[in-house]
């Protein structure tokens, strides 16, 4: 491993500017004024981390800035382009390698409750129904388009209210659900050199 990740030169002296790769196991605060080049500079750092270390990189990309990370710039030398082509980079999103999706039942209980806008104290019956539904879906998962009918089959009044909430909020129509397929965690666990989650591609509910 190189002793430094070279990211440019210092303005005042022209000396090489580098970062110590061993420090990337700590929190880093990256700041600057709007338009100052934060995204570009971060891209340089990410490239150097991927080329100079074995650290897997996970990018939460709210503005879709790094969805073309796997592509070398046209002006890149053939040598460097070949090195970059060896990197294993996965982009999850509309224009990526596969969709950015998650499995609802694998989300933490609090996350599922937030999506459903459920308060365990104010709405204990519906909240409890959501817990029971989660367990049922793990043991007998419905297919896409079958969930609402699948939930109505028992005739449980609390479960019917749960179905109404799903319909009213339109949650089952969100594209983000993987249902029984692969989700983002499956891809991250494969330990690629970099995984980009294109959060900028996600539509807000109701849009």
PDB file of C-alpha atoms in Angstrom:
ATOM      1  CA  UNK A   1       0.000   0.000   0.000  1.00  0.00           C
ATOM      2  CA  UNK A   2       1.357   3.453  -0.866  1.00  0.00           C
ATOM      3  CA  UNK A   3       2.293   5.717   2.046  1.00  0.00           C
ATOM      4  CA  UNK A   4       0.144   8.488   0.565  1.00  0.00           C
ATOM      5  CA  UNK A   5      -2.847   8.832  -1.704  1.00  0.00           C
ATOM      6  CA  UNK A   6      -1.884  11.612  -4.102  1.00  0.00           C
ATOM      7  CA  UNK A   7      -4.793  14.001  -4.698  1.00  0.00           C
ATOM      8  CA  UNK A   8      -3.063  17.003  -6.311  1.00  0.00           C
ATOM      9  CA  UNK A   9      -0.555  19.729  -5.559  1.00  0.00           C
ATOM     10  CA  UNK A  10      -0.507  22.528  -3.023  1.00  0.00           C
ATOM     11  CA  UNK A  11      -1.378  25.947  -4.457  1.00  0.00           C
ATOM     12  CA  UNK A  12       1.293  27.930  -2.631  1.00  0.00           C
ATOM     13  CA  UNK A  13       4.290  25.624  -3.013  1.00  0.00           C
ATOM     14  CA  UNK A  14       3.429  23.217  -5.785  1.00  0.00           C
ATOM     15  CA  UNK A  15       4.352  20.351  -3.467  1.00  0.00           C
ATOM     16  CA  UNK A  16       2.463  17.097  -3.772  1.00  0.00           C
ATOM     17  CA  UNK A  17      -0.731  16.948  -1.705  1.00  0.00           C
ATOM     18  CA  UNK A  18      -1.534  13.546  -0.289  1.00  0.00           C
ATOM     19  CA  UNK A  19      -3.642  11.794   2.300  1.00  0.00           C
ATOM     20  CA  UNK A  20      -2.643   8.978   4.641  1.00  0.00           C
ATOM     21  CA  UNK A  21      -4.748   5.913   3.739  1.00  0.00           C
ATOM     22  CA  UNK A  22      -4.564   4.593   7.295  1.00  0.00           C
ATOM     23  CA  UNK A  23      -6.651   7.531   8.521  1.00  0.00           C
ATOM     24  CA  UNK A  24      -9.728   6.521   6.539  1.00  0.00           C
ATOM     25  CA  UNK A  25     -10.969   4.332   9.371  1.00  0.00           C
ATOM     26  CA  UNK A  26     -12.104   7.504  11.167  1.00  0.00           C
ATOM     27  CA  UNK A  27     -14.758  10.125  10.577  1.00  0.00           C
ATOM     28  CA  UNK A  28     -13.896  12.835   8.056  1.00  0.00           C
ATOM     29  CA  UNK A  29     -15.621  16.201   7.704  1.00  0.00           C
ATOM     30  CA  UNK A  30     -15.640  17.470   4.095  1.00  0.00           C
ATOM     31  CA  UNK A  31     -16.809  21.047   3.691  1.00  0.00           C
ATOM     32  CA  UNK A  32     -16.672  24.049   1.394  1.00  0.00           C
ATOM     33  CA  UNK A  33     -18.800  26.761  -0.128  1.00  0.00           C
ATOM     34  CA  UNK A  34     -21.315  25.944  -2.834  1.00  0.00           C
ATOM     35  CA  UNK A  35     -19.494  25.558  -6.146  1.00  0.00           C
ATOM     36  CA  UNK A  36     -16.062  25.266  -4.527  1.00  0.00           C
ATOM     37  CA  UNK A  37     -15.423  21.806  -5.962  1.00  0.00           C
ATOM     38  CA  UNK A  38     -16.311  19.507  -3.057  1.00  0.00           C
ATOM     39  CA  UNK A  39     -17.866  16.836  -5.285  1.00  0.00           C
ATOM     40  CA  UNK A  40     -14.998  16.849  -7.777  1.00  0.00           C
ATOM     41  CA  UNK A  41     -12.380  16.703  -5.009  1.00  0.00           C
ATOM     42  CA  UNK A  42     -14.266  13.907  -3.269  1.00  0.00           C
ATOM     43  CA  UNK A  43     -14.311  12.010  -6.544  1.00  0.00           C
ATOM     44  CA  UNK A  44     -10.517  12.288  -6.742  1.00  0.00           C
ATOM     45  CA  UNK A  45     -10.185  10.961  -3.206  1.00  0.00           C
ATOM     46  CA  UNK A  46     -12.549   8.066  -3.892  1.00  0.00           C
ATOM     47  CA  UNK A  47     -10.578   7.126  -7.006  1.00  0.00           C
ATOM     48  CA  UNK A  48      -7.310   7.148  -5.067  1.00  0.00           C
ATOM     49  CA  UNK A  49      -8.787   5.094  -2.238  1.00  0.00           C
ATOM     50  CA  UNK A  50      -9.997   2.504  -4.740  1.00  0.00           C
ATOM     51  CA  UNK A  51      -6.673   2.400  -6.601  1.00  0.00           C
ATOM     52  CA  UNK A  52      -4.350   2.602  -3.610  1.00  0.00           C
ATOM     53  CA  UNK A  53      -6.086   0.560  -0.902  1.00  0.00           C
ATOM     54  CA  UNK A  54      -8.207  -2.528  -0.427  1.00  0.00           C
ATOM     55  CA  UNK A  55     -10.932  -0.644   1.408  1.00  0.00           C
ATOM     56  CA  UNK A  56     -14.432  -1.332   0.026  1.00  0.00           C
ATOM     57  CA  UNK A  57     -16.220   1.942  -0.724  1.00  0.00           C
ATOM     58  CA  UNK A  58     -19.953   2.461  -0.195  1.00  0.00           C
ATOM     59  CA  UNK A  59     -21.321   5.703  -1.657  1.00  0.00           C
ATOM     60  CA  UNK A  60     -24.705   7.089  -0.655  1.00  0.00           C
ATOM     61  CA  UNK A  61     -25.244   9.393  -3.619  1.00  0.00           C
ATOM     62  CA  UNK A  62     -28.160  11.815  -2.987  1.00  0.00           C
ATOM     63  CA  UNK A  63     -27.482  13.895  -6.109  1.00  0.00           C
ATOM     64  CA  UNK A  64     -26.495  11.130  -8.556  1.00  0.00           C
ATOM     65  CA  UNK A  65     -22.981  12.604  -8.768  1.00  0.00           C
ATOM     66  CA  UNK A  66     -21.123   9.286  -8.891  1.00  0.00           C
ATOM     67  CA  UNK A  67     -23.356   7.104 -11.048  1.00  0.00           C
ATOM     68  CA  UNK A  68     -20.671   7.077 -13.776  1.00  0.00           C
ATOM     69  CA  UNK A  69     -17.848   6.206 -11.417  1.00  0.00           C
ATOM     70  CA  UNK A  70     -16.998   3.073 -13.387  1.00  0.00           C
ATOM     71  CA  UNK A  71     -16.247   5.094 -16.529  1.00  0.00           C
ATOM     72  CA  UNK A  72     -12.758   6.452 -17.198  1.00  0.00           C
ATOM     73  CA  UNK A  73     -12.534   9.990 -18.585  1.00  0.00           C
ATOM     74  CA  UNK A  74     -11.639  10.226 -22.302  1.00  0.00           C
ATOM     75  CA  UNK A  75      -8.342  11.955 -21.508  1.00  0.00           C
ATOM     76  CA  UNK A  76      -7.237   9.149 -19.160  1.00  0.00           C
ATOM     77  CA  UNK A  77      -4.095   7.361 -20.285  1.00  0.00           C
ATOM     78  CA  UNK A  78      -4.458   3.809 -21.540  1.00  0.00           C
ATOM     79  CA  UNK A  79      -2.449   2.528 -18.562  1.00  0.00           C
ATOM     80  CA  UNK A  80      -4.621   4.227 -15.975  1.00  0.00           C
ATOM     81  CA  UNK A  81      -7.830   3.339 -17.853  1.00  0.00           C
ATOM     82  CA  UNK A  82      -6.797  -0.321 -17.791  1.00  0.00           C
ATOM     83  CA  UNK A  83      -6.159  -0.165 -14.047  1.00  0.00           C
ATOM     84  CA  UNK A  84      -9.541   1.474 -13.505  1.00  0.00           C
ATOM     85  CA  UNK A  85     -11.297  -1.145 -15.622  1.00  0.00           C
ATOM     86  CA  UNK A  86     -10.056  -3.773 -13.165  1.00  0.00           C
ATOM     87  CA  UNK A  87     -12.000  -2.159 -10.312  1.00  0.00           C
ATOM     88  CA  UNK A  88     -15.240  -3.905  -9.411  1.00  0.00           C
ATOM     89  CA  UNK A  89     -17.821  -1.103  -9.258  1.00  0.00           C
ATOM     90  CA  UNK A  90     -21.572  -1.636  -8.905  1.00  0.00           C
ATOM     91  CA  UNK A  91     -24.089   1.159  -9.371  1.00  0.00           C
ATOM     92  CA  UNK A  92     -27.602   0.594  -8.045  1.00  0.00           C
ATOM     93  CA  UNK A  93     -30.215   2.756  -9.733  1.00  0.00           C
ATOM     94  CA  UNK A  94     -32.121   3.261 -13.020  1.00  0.00           C
ATOM     95  CA  UNK A  95     -29.035   3.567 -15.199  1.00  0.00           C
ATOM     96  CA  UNK A  96     -26.867   1.249 -13.150  1.00  0.00           C
ATOM     97  CA  UNK A  97     -26.066  -2.426 -12.967  1.00  0.00           C
ATOM     98  CA  UNK A  98     -29.304  -3.299 -11.166  1.00  0.00           C
ATOM     99  CA  UNK A  99     -32.172  -1.507  -9.410  1.00  0.00           C
ATOM    100  CA  UNK A 100     -31.785   0.178  -6.054  1.00  0.00           C
ATOM    101  CA  UNK A 101     -34.247  -1.821  -3.970  1.00  0.00           C
ATOM    102  CA  UNK A 102     -34.737  -3.080  -0.424  1.00  0.00           C
ATOM    103  CA  UNK A 103     -36.854  -5.769   1.199  1.00  0.00           C
ATOM    104  CA  UNK A 104     -39.459  -4.224   3.489  1.00  0.00           C
ATOM    105  CA  UNK A 105     -39.471  -7.164   5.912  1.00  0.00           C
ATOM    106  CA  UNK A 106     -35.701  -6.886   6.426  1.00  0.00           C
ATOM    107  CA  UNK A 107     -35.916  -3.258   7.562  1.00  0.00           C
ATOM    108  CA  UNK A 108     -35.671  -2.520  11.308  1.00  0.00           C
ATOM    109  CA  UNK A 109     -39.017  -2.298  13.115  1.00  0.00           C
ATOM    110  CA  UNK A 110     -38.630   1.451  13.656  1.00  0.00           C
ATOM    111  CA  UNK A 111     -37.960   2.028   9.958  1.00  0.00           C
ATOM    112  CA  UNK A 112     -41.035   0.059   8.943  1.00  0.00           C
ATOM    113  CA  UNK A 113     -43.137   1.979  11.462  1.00  0.00           C
ATOM    114  CA  UNK A 114     -41.835   5.307  10.114  1.00  0.00           C
ATOM    115  CA  UNK A 115     -42.724   4.304   6.551  1.00  0.00           C
ATOM    116  CA  UNK A 116     -46.201   3.323   7.700  1.00  0.00           C
ATOM    117  CA  UNK A 117     -46.483   6.485   9.826  1.00  0.00           C
ATOM    118  CA  UNK A 118     -47.376   4.284  12.797  1.00  0.00           C
ATOM    119  CA  UNK A 119     -47.074   5.323  16.433  1.00  0.00           C
ATOM    120  CA  UNK A 120     -46.815   2.296  18.774  1.00  0.00           C
ATOM    121  CA  UNK A 121     -48.493   4.221  21.601  1.00  0.00           C
ATOM    122  CA  UNK A 122     -51.195   6.138  19.729  1.00  0.00           C
ATOM    123  CA  UNK A 123     -52.054   3.212  17.421  1.00  0.00           C
ATOM    124  CA  UNK A 124     -51.110   0.037  19.312  1.00  0.00           C
ATOM    125  CA  UNK A 125     -53.431  -2.286  17.367  1.00  0.00           C
ATOM    126  CA  UNK A 126     -52.147  -1.249  13.944  1.00  0.00           C
ATOM    127  CA  UNK A 127     -48.554  -1.234  15.148  1.00  0.00           C
ATOM    128  CA  UNK A 128     -48.933  -4.741  16.552  1.00  0.00           C
ATOM    129  CA  UNK A 129     -50.555  -5.860  13.303  1.00  0.00           C
ATOM    130  CA  UNK A 130     -47.496  -4.594  11.431  1.00  0.00           C
ATOM    131  CA  UNK A 131     -45.267  -6.764  13.631  1.00  0.00           C
ATOM    132  CA  UNK A 132     -47.399  -9.849  13.002  1.00  0.00           C
ATOM    133  CA  UNK A 133     -47.544  -9.145   9.263  1.00  0.00           C
ATOM    134  CA  UNK A 134     -43.758  -8.887   9.155  1.00  0.00           C
ATOM    135  CA  UNK A 135     -43.388 -12.341  10.691  1.00  0.00           C
ATOM    136  CA  UNK A 136     -45.981 -13.820   8.322  1.00  0.00           C
ATOM    137  CA  UNK A 137     -44.264 -12.320   5.289  1.00  0.00           C
ATOM    138  CA  UNK A 138     -40.972 -13.933   6.266  1.00  0.00           C
ATOM    139  CA  UNK A 139     -42.503 -17.389   6.505  1.00  0.00           C
ATOM    140  CA  UNK A 140     -44.947 -17.104   3.582  1.00  0.00           C
ATOM    141  CA  UNK A 141     -43.858 -14.185   1.350  1.00  0.00           C
ATOM    142  CA  UNK A 142     -46.460 -12.920  -1.161  1.00  0.00           C
ATOM    143  CA  UNK A 143     -45.517 -12.019  -4.717  1.00  0.00           C
ATOM    144  CA  UNK A 144     -45.623  -8.512  -6.162  1.00  0.00           C
ATOM    145  CA  UNK A 145     -49.237  -7.456  -6.703  1.00  0.00           C
ATOM    146  CA  UNK A 146     -50.600 -10.080  -4.302  1.00  0.00           C
ATOM    147  CA  UNK A 147     -49.839  -8.416  -0.964  1.00  0.00           C
ATOM    148  CA  UNK A 148     -53.161  -6.681  -0.272  1.00  0.00           C
ATOM    149  CA  UNK A 149     -55.265  -9.763  -1.066  1.00  0.00           C
ATOM    150  CA  UNK A 150     -52.793 -11.875   0.899  1.00  0.00           C
ATOM    151  CA  UNK A 151     -53.281  -9.608   3.947  1.00  0.00           C
ATOM    152  CA  UNK A 152     -57.085  -9.683   3.682  1.00  0.00           C
ATOM    153  CA  UNK A 153     -57.311 -13.456   3.679  1.00  0.00           C
ATOM    154  CA  UNK A 154     -57.522 -13.865   7.499  1.00  0.00           C
ATOM    155  CA  UNK A 155     -60.315 -11.339   8.050  1.00  0.00           C
ATOM    156  CA  UNK A 156     -58.489  -9.872  11.048  1.00  0.00           C
ATOM    157  CA  UNK A 157     -59.939  -6.355  11.706  1.00  0.00           C
ATOM    158  CA  UNK A 158     -56.569  -4.946  12.767  1.00  0.00           C
ATOM    159  CA  UNK A 159     -55.010  -6.384   9.643  1.00  0.00           C
ATOM    160  CA  UNK A 160     -57.768  -4.831   7.507  1.00  0.00           C
ATOM    161  CA  UNK A 161     -56.915  -1.428   8.990  1.00  0.00           C
ATOM    162  CA  UNK A 162     -53.293  -2.158   8.169  1.00  0.00           C
ATOM    163  CA  UNK A 163     -54.285  -2.862   4.540  1.00  0.00           C
ATOM    164  CA  UNK A 164     -56.216   0.412   4.393  1.00  0.00           C
ATOM    165  CA  UNK A 165     -53.119   2.277   5.559  1.00  0.00           C
ATOM    166  CA  UNK A 166     -51.022   0.613   2.876  1.00  0.00           C
ATOM    167  CA  UNK A 167     -53.573   1.580   0.212  1.00  0.00           C
ATOM    168  CA  UNK A 168     -54.050   5.134   1.488  1.00  0.00           C
ATOM    169  CA  UNK A 169     -50.299   5.802   1.528  1.00  0.00           C
ATOM    170  CA  UNK A 170     -49.666   3.928  -1.743  1.00  0.00           C
ATOM    171  CA  UNK A 171     -46.720   2.138  -0.181  1.00  0.00           C
ATOM    172  CA  UNK A 172     -47.077  -1.093  -2.151  1.00  0.00           C
ATOM    173  CA  UNK A 173     -46.666   0.842  -5.403  1.00  0.00           C
ATOM    174  CA  UNK A 174     -43.218   2.194  -4.549  1.00  0.00           C
ATOM    175  CA  UNK A 175     -40.513   0.994  -6.930  1.00  0.00           C
ATOM    176  CA  UNK A 176     -38.005   0.654  -4.109  1.00  0.00           C
ATOM    177  CA  UNK A 177     -39.290  -2.726  -2.895  1.00  0.00           C
ATOM    178  CA  UNK A 178     -37.327  -5.822  -3.868  1.00  0.00           C
ATOM    179  CA  UNK A 179     -40.071  -8.199  -2.748  1.00  0.00           C
ATOM    180  CA  UNK A 180     -38.345 -11.604  -2.849  1.00  0.00           C
ATOM    181  CA  UNK A 181     -35.475 -10.435  -5.068  1.00  0.00           C
ATOM    182  CA  UNK A 182     -32.031  -9.003  -4.373  1.00  0.00           C
ATOM    183  CA  UNK A 183     -31.752  -5.848  -2.348  1.00  0.00           C
ATOM    184  CA  UNK A 184     -28.979  -3.304  -1.809  1.00  0.00           C
ATOM    185  CA  UNK A 185     -27.572  -5.143   1.220  1.00  0.00           C
ATOM    186  CA  UNK A 186     -27.040  -8.256  -0.878  1.00  0.00           C
ATOM    187  CA  UNK A 187     -24.864  -6.260  -3.292  1.00  0.00           C
ATOM    188  CA  UNK A 188     -22.947  -4.434  -0.542  1.00  0.00           C
ATOM    189  CA  UNK A 189     -22.174  -7.760   1.144  1.00  0.00           C
ATOM    190  CA  UNK A 190     -20.420  -8.919  -2.023  1.00  0.00           C
ATOM    191  CA  UNK A 191     -17.543  -6.547  -1.135  1.00  0.00           C
ATOM    192  CA  UNK A 192     -17.041  -4.821  -4.459  1.00  0.00           C
ATOM    193  CA  UNK A 193     -14.341  -2.166  -4.704  1.00  0.00           C
ATOM    194  CA  UNK A 194     -17.166   0.375  -4.724  1.00  0.00           C
ATOM    195  CA  UNK A 195     -20.943   0.273  -4.526  1.00  0.00           C
ATOM    196  CA  UNK A 196     -22.892   3.405  -5.471  1.00  0.00           C
ATOM    197  CA  UNK A 197     -26.444   3.778  -4.172  1.00  0.00           C
ATOM    198  CA  UNK A 198     -28.113   6.286  -6.500  1.00  0.00           C
ATOM    199  CA  UNK A 199     -30.429   7.932  -3.960  1.00  0.00           C
ATOM    200  CA  UNK A 200     -31.015  10.820  -6.353  1.00  0.00           C
ATOM    201  CA  UNK A 201     -33.051   8.490  -8.534  1.00  0.00           C
ATOM    202  CA  UNK A 202     -35.635   7.765  -5.839  1.00  0.00           C
ATOM    203  CA  UNK A 203     -38.994   9.432  -6.263  1.00  0.00           C
ATOM    204  CA  UNK A 204     -40.552  11.010  -3.210  1.00  0.00           C
ATOM    205  CA  UNK A 205     -43.928   9.551  -2.171  1.00  0.00           C
ATOM    206  CA  UNK A 206     -46.680  11.307  -4.059  1.00  0.00           C
ATOM    207  CA  UNK A 207     -44.443  12.648  -6.811  1.00  0.00           C
TER     208      UNK A 207
END
